[in-house]
CSV table of C-alpha atoms and ligand atoms in Angstrom, one decimal:
chain,number,residue,atom,x,y,z
A,1,MET,CA,-7.5,-10.7,22.7
A,2,THR,CA,-7.1,-14.0,20.8
A,3,GLY,CA,-9.5,-14.4,18.0
A,4,TRP,CA,-10.7,-10.8,17.8
A,5,THR,CA,-12.3,-9.9,14.5
A,6,ALA,CA,-14.3,-6.9,13.2
A,7,SER,CA,-17.5,-8.9,13.9
A,8,GLN,CA,-16.8,-8.1,17.6
A,9,LEU,CA,-16.9,-4.4,17.2
A,10,PRO,CA,-19.1,-2.6,19.7
A,11,ASP,CA,-22.1,-0.5,18.7
A,12,LEU,CA,-20.5,2.8,17.6
A,13,THR,CA,-23.7,4.7,17.0
A,14,GLY,CA,-23.2,8.4,17.8
A,15,LYS,CA,-19.4,8.2,17.3
A,16,THR,CA,-17.6,10.2,14.7
A,17,VAL,CA,-14.4,8.8,13.2
A,18,LEU,CA,-12.1,10.6,10.7
A,19,ILE,CA,-9.8,8.3,8.6
A,20,THR,CA,-7.2,9.8,6.4
A,21,GLY,CA,-6.6,7.9,3.1
A,22,GLY,CA,-9.7,5.8,3.5
A,23,GLY,CA,-10.4,5.5,-0.2
A,24,ARG,CA,-8.7,2.1,-0.6
A,25,GLY,CA,-6.6,-0.4,1.2
A,26,LEU,CA,-6.6,-0.7,5.0
A,27,GLY,CA,-8.4,2.6,5.4
A,28,LEU,CA,-11.3,1.5,3.3
A,29,VAL,CA,-11.7,-1.8,5.2
A,30,THR,CA,-11.5,0.2,8.4
A,31,ALA,CA,-14.1,2.7,7.3
A,32,ARG,CA,-16.4,0.0,6.1
A,33,GLU,CA,-16.3,-1.9,9.3
A,34,LEU,CA,-16.7,1.1,11.6
A,35,GLY,CA,-19.6,2.3,9.4
A,36,ARG,CA,-21.2,-1.2,9.7
A,37,ALA,CA,-20.9,-0.9,13.5
A,38,GLY,CA,-22.8,2.4,13.3
A,39,ALA,CA,-20.1,5.1,13.4
A,40,ARG,CA,-20.3,8.2,11.4
A,41,VAL,CA,-17.3,7.9,9.2
A,42,VAL,CA,-15.6,10.8,7.5
A,43,LEU,CA,-13.0,10.0,4.9
A,44,ALA,CA,-10.2,12.4,4.1
A,45,VAL,CA,-8.9,11.5,0.7
A,46,ARG,CA,-6.9,13.0,-2.2
A,47,ASP,CA,-9.2,11.9,-4.9
A,48,VAL,CA,-12.8,12.5,-4.0
A,49,SER,CA,-14.1,11.2,-7.3
A,50,GLY,CA,-12.3,7.8,-6.7
A,51,ALA,CA,-14.0,7.3,-3.4
A,52,ARG,CA,-17.5,8.3,-4.4
A,53,SER,CA,-18.9,4.9,-4.6
A,54,VAL,CA,-18.3,4.6,-0.8
A,55,ASP,CA,-21.3,5.5,1.2
A,56,PHE,CA,-19.5,8.0,3.6
A,57,ASP,CA,-18.9,11.7,4.2
A,58,VAL,CA,-16.0,12.0,1.8
A,59,ARG,CA,-13.8,15.2,2.0
A,60,ARG,CA,-10.8,16.2,0.0
A,61,LEU,CA,-7.4,16.3,1.7
A,62,ASP,CA,-3.9,15.9,0.5
A,63,VAL,CA,-2.4,15.1,3.8
A,64,ALA,CA,1.1,16.0,2.5
A,65,ASP,CA,0.0,19.6,1.7
A,66,LEU,CA,0.3,21.4,5.0
A,67,ASP,CA,-1.8,24.3,3.8
A,68,ALA,CA,-4.6,21.9,2.9
A,69,VAL,CA,-4.3,20.2,6.2
A,70,ARG,CA,-4.7,23.6,8.0
A,71,ASP,CA,-7.7,24.4,5.9
A,72,PHE,CA,-9.2,21.0,6.5
A,73,ALA,CA,-8.7,21.1,10.3
A,74,GLY,CA,-9.9,24.7,10.4
A,75,SER,CA,-13.2,23.8,8.8
A,76,TRP,CA,-13.9,20.9,11.2
A,77,SER,CA,-16.8,21.5,13.4
A,78,GLY,CA,-18.3,19.4,16.2
A,79,ALA,CA,-16.8,16.6,18.2
A,80,LEU,CA,-14.4,14.1,16.7
A,81,ASP,CA,-14.2,10.9,18.7
A,82,VAL,CA,-11.5,9.1,16.9
A,83,LEU,CA,-8.9,10.3,14.4
A,84,ILE,CA,-7.2,7.5,12.4
A,85,ASN,CA,-3.9,8.7,10.8
A,86,ASN,CA,-3.9,6.0,8.1
A,87,ALA,CA,-2.8,7.7,4.9
A,88,GLY,CA,0.6,6.7,3.8
A,89,VAL,CA,3.0,6.1,0.9
A,90,MET,CA,6.0,3.9,0.7
A,91,ASP,CA,9.2,3.7,-1.3
A,92,ILE,CA,8.4,6.5,-3.6
A,93,PRO,CA,10.8,8.6,-5.7
A,94,ALA,CA,12.1,11.9,-4.3
A,95,SER,CA,9.6,14.8,-4.8
A,96,ARG,CA,8.6,17.9,-3.0
A,97,THR,CA,5.2,19.2,-1.8
A,98,ALA,CA,3.9,22.7,-2.4
A,99,GLN,CA,5.6,23.8,0.7
A,100,GLY,CA,8.9,22.3,-0.5
A,101,LEU,CA,8.8,19.3,2.0
A,102,ASP,CA,9.8,15.8,1.1
A,103,VAL,CA,6.5,14.1,-0.1
A,104,GLN,CA,7.0,10.7,1.6
A,105,THR,CA,7.9,12.3,5.0
A,106,ALA,CA,5.2,14.9,4.7
A,107,THR,CA,2.5,12.3,3.9
A,108,ASN,CA,3.5,9.8,6.6
A,109,TYR,CA,4.7,12.2,9.3
A,110,PHE,CA,4.4,16.0,8.9
A,111,GLY,CA,0.8,15.9,7.7
A,112,PRO,CA,-0.4,13.6,10.6
A,113,TYR,CA,1.5,15.8,13.0
A,114,VAL,CA,-0.1,19.0,11.9
A,115,LEU,CA,-3.5,17.5,11.4
A,116,THR,CA,-3.6,15.8,14.8
A,117,ASN,CA,-2.4,18.9,16.6
A,118,LEU,CA,-5.0,21.2,14.9
A,119,LEU,CA,-7.9,18.7,15.5
A,120,LEU,CA,-7.1,18.1,19.2
A,121,PRO,CA,-9.6,20.7,20.4
A,122,HIS,CA,-12.3,18.6,18.8
A,123,LEU,CA,-11.1,15.1,19.9
A,124,THR,CA,-12.9,13.3,22.7
A,125,ASP,CA,-11.6,9.7,22.7
A,126,ARG,CA,-8.3,8.8,20.9
A,127,VAL,CA,-5.8,9.3,18.1
A,128,VAL,CA,-4.8,6.1,16.3
A,129,THR,CA,-1.7,6.4,14.2
A,130,VAL,CA,-0.8,3.7,11.7
A,131,THR,CA,2.8,2.7,11.7
A,132,SER,CA,4.8,-0.3,10.5
A,133,GLN,CA,7.2,-2.9,11.9
A,134,LEU,CA,9.7,-1.2,9.6
A,135,HIS,CA,10.0,1.6,12.1
A,136,ARG,CA,12.4,-0.7,13.9
A,137,THR,CA,15.0,-0.1,11.2
A,138,GLY,CA,14.2,3.6,10.9
A,139,LYS,CA,16.6,6.3,11.8
A,140,VAL,CA,15.3,9.8,12.5
A,141,SER,CA,17.8,12.5,11.7
A,142,LEU,CA,16.9,15.5,13.8
A,143,ASP,CA,19.2,17.8,11.8
A,144,ASP,CA,17.7,16.8,8.5
A,145,LEU,CA,14.1,15.6,9.0
A,146,ASP,CA,13.3,16.7,5.5
A,147,TRP,CA,16.0,14.9,3.6
A,148,ARG,CA,17.8,18.0,2.4
A,149,SER,CA,21.4,17.5,3.3
A,150,ARG,CA,21.5,13.7,2.8
A,151,ARG,CA,21.1,11.6,-0.3
A,152,TYR,CA,17.4,10.6,-0.4
A,153,SER,CA,16.7,6.9,0.3
A,154,ARG,CA,13.3,5.7,-0.8
A,155,MET,CA,13.0,3.0,2.0
A,156,GLY,CA,15.1,5.0,4.4
A,157,ALA,CA,12.6,7.8,4.2
A,158,TYR,CA,9.7,5.4,4.8
A,159,GLU,CA,11.3,3.7,7.8
A,160,ALA,CA,12.3,7.0,9.3
A,161,SER,CA,8.7,8.4,8.9
A,162,LYS,CA,7.3,5.3,10.5
A,163,LEU,CA,9.7,5.7,13.5
A,164,ALA,CA,8.8,9.4,13.6
A,165,VAL,CA,5.1,8.6,14.1
A,166,VAL,CA,5.9,6.2,16.8
A,167,GLN,CA,7.8,8.8,18.7
A,168,PHE,CA,5.1,11.4,17.8
A,169,SER,CA,2.5,9.2,19.4
A,170,LEU,CA,4.6,8.7,22.5
A,171,GLU,CA,5.1,12.4,23.0
A,172,LEU,CA,1.5,13.2,22.2
A,173,GLN,CA,0.4,10.8,25.0
A,174,ARG,CA,2.8,12.4,27.4
A,175,ARG,CA,1.5,15.8,26.6
A,176,LEU,CA,-2.2,14.7,26.8
A,177,GLU,CA,-1.6,13.1,30.2
A,178,ALA,CA,0.3,16.3,31.4
A,179,ALA,CA,-2.6,18.4,30.3
A,180,GLY,CA,-5.2,16.2,32.1
A,181,SER,CA,-6.8,15.3,28.8
A,182,PRO,CA,-8.9,12.1,28.6
A,183,VAL,CA,-7.8,11.6,25.0
A,184,ARG,CA,-5.5,8.7,24.3
A,185,SER,CA,-2.7,8.4,21.7
A,186,VAL,CA,-2.3,4.8,20.4
A,187,LEU,CA,-0.5,3.0,17.5
A,188,ALA,CA,-1.5,0.3,15.2
A,189,HIS,CA,0.3,-1.6,12.5
A,190,PRO,CA,-1.0,-4.3,10.1
A,191,GLY,CA,2.0,-6.6,9.9
A,192,ILE,CA,2.4,-7.0,6.1
A,193,ALA,CA,-0.8,-6.6,4.2
A,194,ARG,CA,-1.4,-7.1,0.4
A,195,THR,CA,-2.6,-3.6,-0.6
A,196,ALA,CA,-1.4,-1.1,-3.1
A,197,LEU,CA,1.2,0.3,-0.7
A,198,ALA,CA,4.0,-1.6,-2.4
A,199,ALA,CA,3.0,-0.5,-5.9
A,200,HIS,CA,6.1,1.8,-6.2
A,201,SER,CA,8.5,-0.8,-4.9
A,202,ARG,CA,10.8,-2.4,-7.4
A,203,SER,CA,10.5,-5.6,-5.6
A,204,ASN,CA,7.2,-7.4,-5.6
A,205,VAL,CA,8.2,-9.5,-2.7
A,206,ILE,CA,5.1,-8.7,-0.5
A,207,ASN,CA,2.7,-10.1,-3.1
A,208,ARG,CA,4.8,-13.2,-3.5
A,209,LEU,CA,5.1,-14.1,0.2
A,210,ARG,CA,1.4,-14.8,0.7
A,211,PHE,CA,2.0,-17.2,3.6
A,212,LEU,CA,3.7,-14.4,5.5
A,213,THR,CA,1.2,-11.7,4.7
A,214,ASN,CA,-2.3,-10.6,5.4
A,215,ASP,CA,-5.2,-9.6,3.2
A,216,ALA,CA,-6.7,-6.1,3.8
A,217,GLU,CA,-9.4,-7.5,6.1
A,218,GLN,CA,-6.7,-9.1,8.4
A,219,GLY,CA,-4.4,-6.0,8.1
A,220,ALA,CA,-7.2,-3.7,9.2
A,221,ARG,CA,-7.9,-5.7,12.4
A,222,PRO,CA,-5.2,-4.1,14.6
A,223,ILE,CA,-6.4,-0.6,13.4
A,224,LEU,CA,-10.0,-1.4,14.3
A,225,TYR,CA,-9.0,-2.9,17.6
A,226,ALA,CA,-6.8,0.1,18.5
A,227,ALA,CA,-9.7,2.5,17.5
A,228,THR,CA,-12.4,0.8,19.5
A,229,GLN,CA,-11.2,-1.4,22.3
A,230,ASP,CA,-10.1,-0.5,25.8
A,231,VAL,CA,-6.3,-0.1,25.2
A,232,PRO,CA,-4.1,2.1,27.2
A,233,GLY,CA,-2.5,5.3,26.0
A,234,ASN,CA,0.7,4.4,24.1
A,235,ALA,CA,-0.6,1.0,23.2
A,236,TYR,CA,1.1,-0.6,20.1
A,237,VAL,CA,-1.4,-3.0,18.5
A,238,GLY,CA,-0.5,-5.4,15.8
A,239,PRO,CA,-0.8,-9.0,14.7
A,240,GLY,CA,0.1,-11.2,17.7
A,241,GLY,CA,1.8,-14.0,15.8
A,242,PHE,CA,5.5,-14.6,14.9
A,243,GLY,CA,7.4,-11.3,14.3
A,244,GLY,CA,4.2,-9.4,14.6
A,245,LEU,CA,3.4,-10.3,11.0
A,246,LYS,CA,0.3,-12.4,11.2
A,247,GLY,CA,-2.4,-13.3,13.8
A,248,TYR,CA,-5.1,-11.6,15.7
A,249,PRO,CA,-4.6,-8.2,17.3
A,250,ALA,CA,-2.4,-8.1,20.3
A,251,LEU,CA,-0.5,-5.5,22.3
A,252,GLY,CA,3.2,-5.4,21.4
A,253,ARG,CA,6.1,-3.1,22.0
A,254,PRO,CA,7.7,-0.6,19.7
A,255,SER,CA,11.5,-0.5,19.2
A,256,LYS,CA,13.8,1.0,21.8
A,257,ALA,CA,14.0,4.2,19.8
A,258,GLY,CA,10.3,4.2,19.6
A,259,ARG,CA,10.1,4.2,23.4
A,260,ASP,CA,12.8,6.9,23.8
A,261,THR,CA,10.9,9.7,25.5
A,262,ALA,CA,13.8,12.2,25.2
A,263,ALA,CA,14.1,11.5,21.5
A,264,ALA,CA,10.4,11.9,21.1
A,265,ALA,CA,10.4,15.3,22.8
A,266,ALA,CA,13.3,16.5,20.7
A,267,LEU,CA,11.5,15.3,17.5
A,268,TRP,CA,8.3,17.1,18.5
A,269,ALA,CA,10.2,20.3,19.0
A,270,ALA,CA,12.1,20.0,15.7
A,271,THR,CA,8.9,19.2,13.9
A,272,ALA,CA,7.0,22.1,15.5
A,273,THR,CA,9.7,24.5,14.2
A,274,LEU,CA,9.8,22.9,10.7
A,275,THR,CA,6.0,22.8,10.2
A,276,ASP,CA,5.3,26.0,12.0
A,277,ALA,CA,2.5,24.1,13.8
A,278,GLY,CA,3.9,24.9,17.3
A,279,GLN,CA,2.7,28.5,17.0
A,280,ARG,CA,-0.7,27.5,16.0
A,281,VAL,CA,-1.5,24.6,18.3
A,282,GLY,CA,-1.5,26.2,21.6
A,283,TRP,CA,0.2,23.6,23.8
A,284,THR,CA,1.7,26.5,25.6
A,285,THR,CA,-1.6,28.0,26.3
A,286,ALA,CA,-4.5,26.8,28.4
A,287,ALA,CA,-4.8,23.0,28.8
A,288,SER,CA,-8.5,23.5,27.9
A,289,ARG,CA,-7.4,23.9,24.3
A,290,ILE,CA,-6.8,20.2,24.1
A,291,ARG,CA,-9.8,19.1,26.0
A,292,PRO,CA,-13.0,18.0,24.3
A,293,SER,CA,-14.8,20.9,23.0
A,294,ARG,CA,-18.3,19.7,23.8
B,1,NAP,N1,0.2,-2.7,3.6
B,1,NAP,C1,1.1,-3.0,4.5
B,1,NAP,O1,1.8,-4.0,4.5
B,1,NAP,C2,1.5,-2.0,5.6
B,1,NAP,C3,2.5,-2.3,6.5
B,1,NAP,C4,2.8,-1.4,7.5
B,1,NAP,C5,2.1,-0.2,7.5
B,1,NAP,N2,1.2,0.1,6.6
B,1,NAP,C6,0.5,1.4,6.7
B,1,NAP,O2,-0.8,1.3,6.6
B,1,NAP,C7,-1.4,2.5,6.0
B,1,NAP,C8,-2.4,2.2,4.9
B,1,NAP,O3,-1.6,1.6,3.8
B,1,NAP,P1,-2.3,0.6,2.9
B,1,NAP,O4,-1.5,-0.7,3.0
B,1,NAP,O5,-3.7,0.6,3.0
B,1,NAP,O6,-1.8,1.2,1.4
B,1,NAP,P2,-2.7,1.7,0.2
B,1,NAP,O7,-3.6,0.7,-0.3
B,1,NAP,O8,-1.6,2.2,-0.8
B,1,NAP,O9,-3.5,2.9,0.8
B,1,NAP,C9,-2.9,4.1,1.2
B,1,NAP,C10,-3.9,5.2,1.3
B,1,NAP,O10,-3.2,6.4,1.7
B,1,NAP,C11,-3.7,7.4,0.8
B,1,NAP,N3,-2.8,8.5,0.6
B,1,NAP,C12,-1.5,8.4,0.1
B,1,NAP,N4,-1.0,9.7,0.1
B,1,NAP,C13,-2.0,10.5,0.5
B,1,NAP,C14,-2.0,11.9,0.7
B,1,NAP,N5,-1.0,12.7,0.4
B,1,NAP,N6,-3.2,12.5,1.2
B,1,NAP,C15,-4.2,11.7,1.5
B,1,NAP,N7,-4.2,10.3,1.3
B,1,NAP,C16,-3.1,9.8,0.8
B,1,NAP,C17,-4.0,6.7,-0.5
B,1,NAP,O11,-4.8,7.5,-1.3
B,1,NAP,P3,-4.8,7.5,-2.9
B,1,NAP,O12,-5.8,6.5,-3.3
B,1,NAP,O13,-5.2,8.8,-3.3
B,1,NAP,O14,-3.4,7.1,-3.3
B,1,NAP,C18,-4.6,5.4,0.0
B,1,NAP,O15,-6.0,5.6,0.3
B,1,NAP,C19,-0.2,3.4,5.6
B,1,NAP,O16,0.1,4.3,6.6
B,1,NAP,C20,1.0,2.3,5.5
B,1,NAP,O17,2.3,2.9,5.8
B,1,NAP,C21,0.8,-0.8,5.6
């Protein structure tokens, strides 16, 4: 894996990739490189006008709005080779979505959960979910996934959401294998990348620590690697250098909580109830529901 860059992407002609939040930051670099390699790239973004300059199929999606996610997935037609759950927010003040959910948790976790489940019948290759090394300090509260009975913590909600997607990816892979699906669930993280993600943070530490951080090109590499290389289900791809912060893409290991299969199953069940997705997804129906549709 040493030395891998986007210049080594394979020919992706004929592949369709959906990237959430691809209008800027790591998603935009990922989209640009996949498009350069020949993929048909669909961007799901909040602000369609802001992404117009980009030469892709740009569609409106606020991934925190679960009704919008359902409409978006319901209108999808044809095969989807790769779904990249990239959209995310960090360290934002408390606010609620149209469905009354915590915006930070809904953007980073509930939305990707519902979107992935509803798109599974179309998926042929893999789901890449973007997480963070900060999942290691995350704590998922099964009793209060939506920050209702605790005092809201801006970074606590971010870290919890990034652990939640690690556990989500783990349980998804287990379910895909159990159903005999060829689709893989993998994780990617960029280390620390200088994007607009920290725009809401009171500390500007990320932008000061240039020697420890990546630019968006470097930060997107693990996502591109996870999306296109022959990695196993449950792969955790990030920078291979010290602390997983910098370096070329390499396989790493999530935290102990991120590898806890029982916790992942319990989180999945709690999330299905909370988002109502369980009734719509059909995991309890025929396995063919989650096989490629073509
Ligand atoms: N940068 C890092 O150091 C770092 C580290 C670990 C993990 N990550 C993860 O990497 C991913 C990409 O982040 P980034 O660094 O590229 O940050 P970024 O530059 O702030 O980009 C985030 C993207 O997510 C989109 N987004 C936010 N809320 C959305 C919503 N409700 N619906 C649809 N799109 C939404 C944003 O769209 P708008 O333009 O509409 O706001 C933007 O395109 C995130 O999941 C983040 O948690 C980043």
